[in-house]
C-alpha positions as a Python dict, from the first residue, in 0.01 Angstrom:
ca = {
    (1, 'X'): (0, 0, 0),
    (2, 'X'): (131, 345, -146),
    (3, 'X'): (96, 630, 77),
    (4, 'X'): (362, 907, 195),
    (5, 'X'): (292, 1055, 494),
    (6, 'X'): (302, 822, 849),
    (7, 'X'): (166, 979, 1190),
    (8, 'X'): (337, 757, 1516),
    (9, 'X'): (180, 851, 1860),
    (10, 'X'): (400, 770, 2146),
    (11, 'X'): (713, 908, 1902),
    (12, 'X'): (942, 935, 2204),
    (13, 'X'): (834, 588, 2392),
    (14, 'X'): (1013, 271, 2355),
    (15, 'X'): (876, 169, 2003),
    (16, 'X'): (805, 497, 1894),
    (17, 'X'): (1139, 658, 1927),
    (18, 'X'): (1299, 377, 1766),
    (19, 'X'): (1016, 361, 1506),
    (20, 'X'): (1040, 727, 1405),
    (21, 'X'): (1353, 678, 1270),
    (22, 'X'): (1293, 346, 1086),
    (23, 'X'): (1075, 515, 876),
    (24, 'X'): (1194, 816, 826),
    (25, 'X'): (1495, 578, 643),
    (26, 'X'): (1261, 403, 412),
    (27, 'X'): (1145, 738, 274),
    (28, 'X'): (855, 815, 488),
    (29, 'X'): (728, 1208, 600),
    (30, 'X'): (685, 1102, 976),
    (31, 'X'): (471, 1338, 1194),
    (32, 'X'): (611, 1237, 1502),
    (33, 'X'): (356, 1264, 1791),
    (34, 'X'): (496, 1291, 2169),
    (35, 'X'): (217, 1406, 2445),
    (36, 'X'): (346, 1839, 2381),
    (37, 'X'): (249, 1802, 1978),
    (38, 'X'): (-123, 1573, 2030),
    (39, 'X'): (-303, 1541, 2392),
    (40, 'X'): (-465, 1194, 2349),
    (41, 'X'): (-659, 1316, 2692),
    (42, 'X'): (-754, 1638, 2482),
    (43, 'X'): (-1130, 1659, 2333),
    (44, 'X'): (-1260, 1522, 2034),
    (45, 'X'): (-1221, 1819, 1869),
    (46, 'X'): (-923, 1889, 1977),
    (47, 'X'): (-747, 1552, 1819),
    (48, 'X'): (-968, 1629, 1532),
    (49, 'X'): (-839, 1942, 1414),
    (50, 'X'): (-505, 1838, 1523),
    (51, 'X'): (-533, 1548, 1252),
    (52, 'X'): (-721, 1698, 1004),
    (53, 'X'): (-407, 2003, 993),
    (54, 'X'): (-123, 1789, 916),
    (55, 'X'): (-396, 1487, 767),
    (56, 'X'): (-126, 1174, 768),
    (57, 'X'): (-261, 893, 543),
    (58, 'X'): (-162, 641, 792),
    (59, 'X'): (-210, 668, 1195),
    (60, 'X'): (33, 444, 1373),
    (61, 'X'): (-72, 430, 1738),
    (62, 'X'): (240, 360, 1960),
    (63, 'X'): (138, 556, 2236),
    (64, 'X'): (-30, 385, 2547),
    (65, 'X'): (-15, 397, 2913),
    (66, 'X'): (224, 110, 2965),
    (67, 'X'): (286, 78, 3375),
    (68, 'X'): (132, -264, 3382),
    (69, 'X'): (115, -248, 3801),
    (70, 'X'): (48, 106, 3829),
    (71, 'X'): (-286, 48, 3643),
    (72, 'X'): (-448, -190, 3888),
    (73, 'X'): (-374, 176, 4098),
    (74, 'X'): (-446, 387, 3781),
    (75, 'X'): (-783, 222, 3636),
    (76, 'X'): (-926, 517, 3562),
    (77, 'X'): (-582, 677, 3385),
    (78, 'X'): (-488, 349, 3152),
    (79, 'X'): (-860, 342, 3059),
    (80, 'X'): (-925, 695, 2934),
    (81, 'X'): (-526, 626, 2729),
    (82, 'X'): (-582, 341, 2603),
    (83, 'X'): (-975, 292, 2544),
    (84, 'X'): (-1131, 648, 2582),
    (85, 'X'): (-818, 810, 2362),
    (86, 'X'): (-762, 518, 2156),
    (87, 'X'): (-1141, 588, 2014),
    (88, 'X'): (-1119, 946, 1992),
    (89, 'X'): (-796, 893, 1760),
    (90, 'X'): (-1030, 608, 1566),
    (91, 'X'): (-1286, 850, 1453),
    (92, 'X'): (-1049, 1116, 1392),
    (93, 'X'): (-809, 925, 1111),
    (94, 'X'): (-1159, 787, 1036),
    (95, 'X'): (-1305, 1163, 947),
    (96, 'X'): (-982, 1206, 746),
    (97, 'X'): (-1007, 880, 546),
    (98, 'X'): (-657, 768, 751),
    (99, 'X'): (-560, 367, 766),
    (100, 'X'): (-538, 297, 1155),
    (101, 'X'): (-210, 78, 1310),
    (102, 'X'): (-324, 11, 1691),
    (103, 'X'): (-43, -149, 1850),
    (104, 'X'): (-198, -414, 2121),
    (105, 'X'): (-57, -676, 2321),
    (106, 'X'): (-47, -1040, 2482),
    (107, 'X'): (-147, -892, 2806),
    (108, 'X'): (-511, -894, 2626),
    (109, 'X'): (-501, -1273, 2653),
    (110, 'X'): (-565, -1444, 2999),
    (111, 'X'): (-188, -1716, 2972),
    (112, 'X'): (-449, -2040, 3038),
    (113, 'X'): (-301, -2173, 2661),
    (114, 'X'): (-1, -2338, 2649),
    (115, 'X'): (29, -2327, 2286),
    (116, 'X'): (42, -2007, 2079),
    (117, 'X'): (-241, -1793, 2092),
    (118, 'X'): (-344, -1724, 1738),
    (119, 'X'): (-472, -1422, 1645),
    (120, 'X'): (-827, -1535, 1641),
    (121, 'X'): (-827, -1733, 2024),
    (122, 'X'): (-1047, -1544, 2234),
    (123, 'X'): (-899, -1243, 2453),
    (124, 'X'): (-1001, -1258, 2816),
    (125, 'X'): (-743, -1026, 3039),
    (126, 'X'): (-693, -1061, 3364),
    (127, 'X'): (-510, -697, 3444),
    (128, 'X'): (-603, -286, 3443),
    (129, 'X'): (-329, -277, 3162),
    (130, 'X'): (-498, -564, 2977),
    (131, 'X'): (-844, -480, 2983),
    (132, 'X'): (-773, -137, 2883),
    (133, 'X'): (-590, -255, 2575),
    (134, 'X'): (-856, -519, 2483),
    (135, 'X'): (-1126, -235, 2516),
    (136, 'X'): (-935, -34, 2306),
    (137, 'X'): (-864, -291, 2049),
    (138, 'X'): (-1295, -328, 2050),
    (139, 'X'): (-1274, 71, 1939),
    (140, 'X'): (-1057, 48, 1666),
    (141, 'X'): (-1232, -294, 1557),
    (142, 'X'): (-1660, -115, 1602),
    (143, 'X'): (-1568, 166, 1420),
    (144, 'X'): (-1335, 120, 1145),
    (145, 'X'): (-1281, -82, 851),
    (146, 'X'): (-908, -38, 720),
    (147, 'X'): (-726, -86, 1011),
    (148, 'X'): (-416, -332, 1193),
    (149, 'X'): (-442, -403, 1506),
    (150, 'X'): (-109, -554, 1638),
    (151, 'X'): (-27, -750, 1957),
    (152, 'X'): (315, -784, 2064),
    (153, 'X'): (465, -935, 2350),
    (154, 'X'): (737, -888, 2633),
    (155, 'X'): (914, -602, 2395),
    (156, 'X'): (1200, -442, 2477),
    (157, 'X'): (1429, -131, 2382),
    (158, 'X'): (1726, 78, 2390),
    (159, 'X'): (1531, 419, 2470),
    (160, 'X'): (1372, 329, 2826),
    (161, 'X'): (1444, 74, 3133),
    (162, 'X'): (1294, -271, 3065),
    (163, 'X'): (1322, -559, 3120),
    (164, 'X'): (1631, -628, 2984),
    (165, 'X'): (1834, -293, 3095),
    (166, 'X'): (1726, -479, 3443),
    (167, 'X'): (1887, -797, 3444),
    (168, 'X'): (2197, -577, 3245),
    (169, 'X'): (2196, -372, 3601),
    (170, 'X'): (2151, -657, 3861),
    (171, 'X'): (2420, -803, 3702),
    (172, 'X'): (2715, -549, 3695),
    (173, 'X'): (2574, -472, 4054),
    (174, 'X'): (2568, -874, 4194),
    (175, 'X'): (2252, -761, 4329),
    (176, 'X'): (2012, -1095, 4394),
    (177, 'X'): (1705, -1118, 4200),
    (178, 'X'): (1461, -1291, 4156),
    (179, 'X'): (1278, -1418, 3802),
    (180, 'X'): (961, -1589, 3794),
    (181, 'X'): (1044, -1973, 3618),
    (182, 'X'): (649, -2062, 3545),
    (183, 'X'): (578, -1760, 3318),
    (184, 'X'): (596, -1792, 2981),
    (185, 'X'): (621, -1628, 2679),
    (186, 'X'): (875, -1454, 2317),
    (187, 'X'): (1062, -1171, 2400),
    (188, 'X'): (1064, -879, 2088),
    (189, 'X'): (1321, -659, 2036),
    (190, 'X'): (1145, -268, 1901),
    (191, 'X'): (1388, -325, 1584),
    (192, 'X'): (1193, -636, 1526),
    (193, 'X'): (911, -478, 1573),
    (194, 'X'): (998, -214, 1370),
    (195, 'X'): (1047, -364, 1032),
    (196, 'X'): (735, -635, 1155),
    (197, 'X'): (483, -297, 1185),
    (198, 'X'): (615, -169, 808),
    (199, 'X'): (537, -520, 620),
    (200, 'X'): (187, -516, 786),
    (201, 'X'): (119, -217, 758),
    (202, 'X'): (187, -220, 396),
    (203, 'X'): (53, -561, 317),
    (204, 'X'): (-326, -430, 247),
    (205, 'X'): (-380, -736, 508),
    (206, 'X'): (-684, -554, 735),
    (207, 'X'): (-742, -746, 1056),
    (208, 'X'): (-583, -857, 1333),
    (209, 'X'): (-197, -960, 1354),
    (210, 'X'): (75, -1064, 1573),
    (211, 'X'): (446, -957, 1599),
    (212, 'X'): (661, -1098, 1846),
    (213, 'X'): (1003, -1228, 1766),
    (214, 'X'): (1013, -1645, 1722),
    (215, 'X'): (1029, -1867, 2017),
    (216, 'X'): (895, -1918, 2400),
    (217, 'X'): (1084, -1879, 2720),
    (218, 'X'): (1032, -1827, 3075),
    (219, 'X'): (1072, -1463, 3165),
    (220, 'X'): (1369, -1698, 3409),
    (221, 'X'): (1512, -1835, 3116),
    (222, 'X'): (1521, -1563, 2946),
    (223, 'X'): (1725, -1357, 3247),
    (224, 'X'): (1977, -1609, 3203),
    (225, 'X'): (1999, -1604, 2849),
    (226, 'X'): (2069, -1170, 2905),
    (227, 'X'): (2334, -1229, 3139),
    (228, 'X'): (2534, -1508, 2887),
    (229, 'X'): (2535, -1352, 2568),
    (230, 'X'): (2621, -992, 2764),
    (231, 'X'): (2925, -1224, 2840),
    (232, 'X'): (2844, -1140, 3242),
    (233, 'X'): (2812, -1401, 3489),
    (234, 'X'): (2392, -1552, 3648),
    (235, 'X'): (2444, -1620, 3916),
    (236, 'X'): (2292, -1367, 4118),
    (237, 'X'): (1949, -1479, 3958),
    (238, 'X'): (1724, -1650, 4154),
    (239, 'X'): (1449, -1875, 4061),
    (240, 'X'): (1080, -1864, 4192),
    (241, 'X'): (762, -1896, 4113),
    (242, 'X'): (559, -1574, 3982),
    (243, 'X'): (295, -1582, 4261),
    (244, 'X'): (607, -1535, 4517),
    (245, 'X'): (686, -1238, 4350),
    (246, 'X'): (331, -1130, 4441),
    (247, 'X'): (337, -866, 4211),
    (248, 'X'): (-30, -596, 4177),
    (249, 'X'): (-142, -732, 3867),
    (250, 'X'): (-167, -1116, 3764),
    (251, 'X'): (51, -1131, 3441),
    (252, 'X'): (-74, -1431, 3201),
    (253, 'X'): (141, -1744, 3275),
    (254, 'X'): (178, -1856, 2907),
    (255, 'X'): (138, -1580, 2649),
    (256, 'X'): (374, -1689, 2336),
    (257, 'X'): (188, -1548, 1977),
    (258, 'X'): (162, -1736, 1655),
    (259, 'X'): (264, -1517, 1394),
    (260, 'X'): (158, -1644, 1107),
    (261, 'X'): (383, -1645, 794),
    (262, 'X'): (534, -1334, 964),
    (263, 'X'): (928, -1341, 874),
    (264, 'X'): (1068, -1286, 1241),
    (265, 'X'): (1413, -1396, 1419),
    (266, 'X'): (1385, -1560, 1704),
    (267, 'X'): (1421, -1423, 1960),
    (268, 'X'): (1755, -1506, 2080),
    (269, 'X'): (1884, -1362, 1691),
    (270, 'X'): (1696, -1098, 1795),
    (271, 'X'): (1852, -978, 2131),
    (272, 'X'): (2223, -1042, 2010),
    (273, 'X'): (2154, -698, 1757),
    (274, 'X'): (1992, -509, 2071),
    (275, 'X'): (2313, -611, 2279),
    (276, 'X'): (2522, -443, 2040),
    (277, 'X'): (2308, -192, 1978),
    (278, 'X'): (2333, -83, 2364),
    (279, 'X'): (2723, -195, 2372),
    (280, 'X'): (2775, 67, 2098),
    (281, 'X'): (2592, 386, 2297),
    (282, 'X'): (2791, 268, 2544),
    (283, 'X'): (3119, 306, 2351),
    (284, 'X'): (2932, 603, 2227),
}
């Protein structure tokens, strides 16, 4: 599908900060929107006016409330951002005829399966965050015809704190950490997801898609693999059960995604690419 102007919300977030330069490098005219340029908690009229002025052909909605545990006590804010703002943005995109891309999450599932979730599997979120993102999906699907809902999982990237950063910092400081052995999914590097988003949004195959790196791993085994790939000792990592961590939000115990025929790297390959990027930034 041919288009030139692409708007990216959440342009300074973990995904958006990499997606914007990725799309620019391909040759798109990218309208990078952060909270200062587009207040997603504003009125419908404000958002309509902003999109009408810029008139993007594609809107990639990467902005989200992603603080999984904090959402349990800030449910109203999580819903306002992930559900209500998505609805307003979808309506504004519809008004100008823009294709809408909504980045969603594996947390829309309950984790009761033992094999990767298909796009047609019924969502059943078990946390406020998961529910808010699922409501966002419903807003998009109910309001639009030309849309892509792209679910991803266990995302990590260079620009924001994430699980990989946490493990690396703990290893370097010799800090003992407990990691769950009974939570399974697929780590996904933002670099992989940027490529997947571009492939999907130019495919013409409207609807729901899954986009993660390939393979299934426990959080504990992911943590040890991170240390080993970085040349650090994993001796500080202590195995435990998820319930022992007593986190405010319940996580799906299994949330790997079936990505169909989408070309995706193994999560271990993507991790190596990320670590090269990470170390090059440290050196510079």
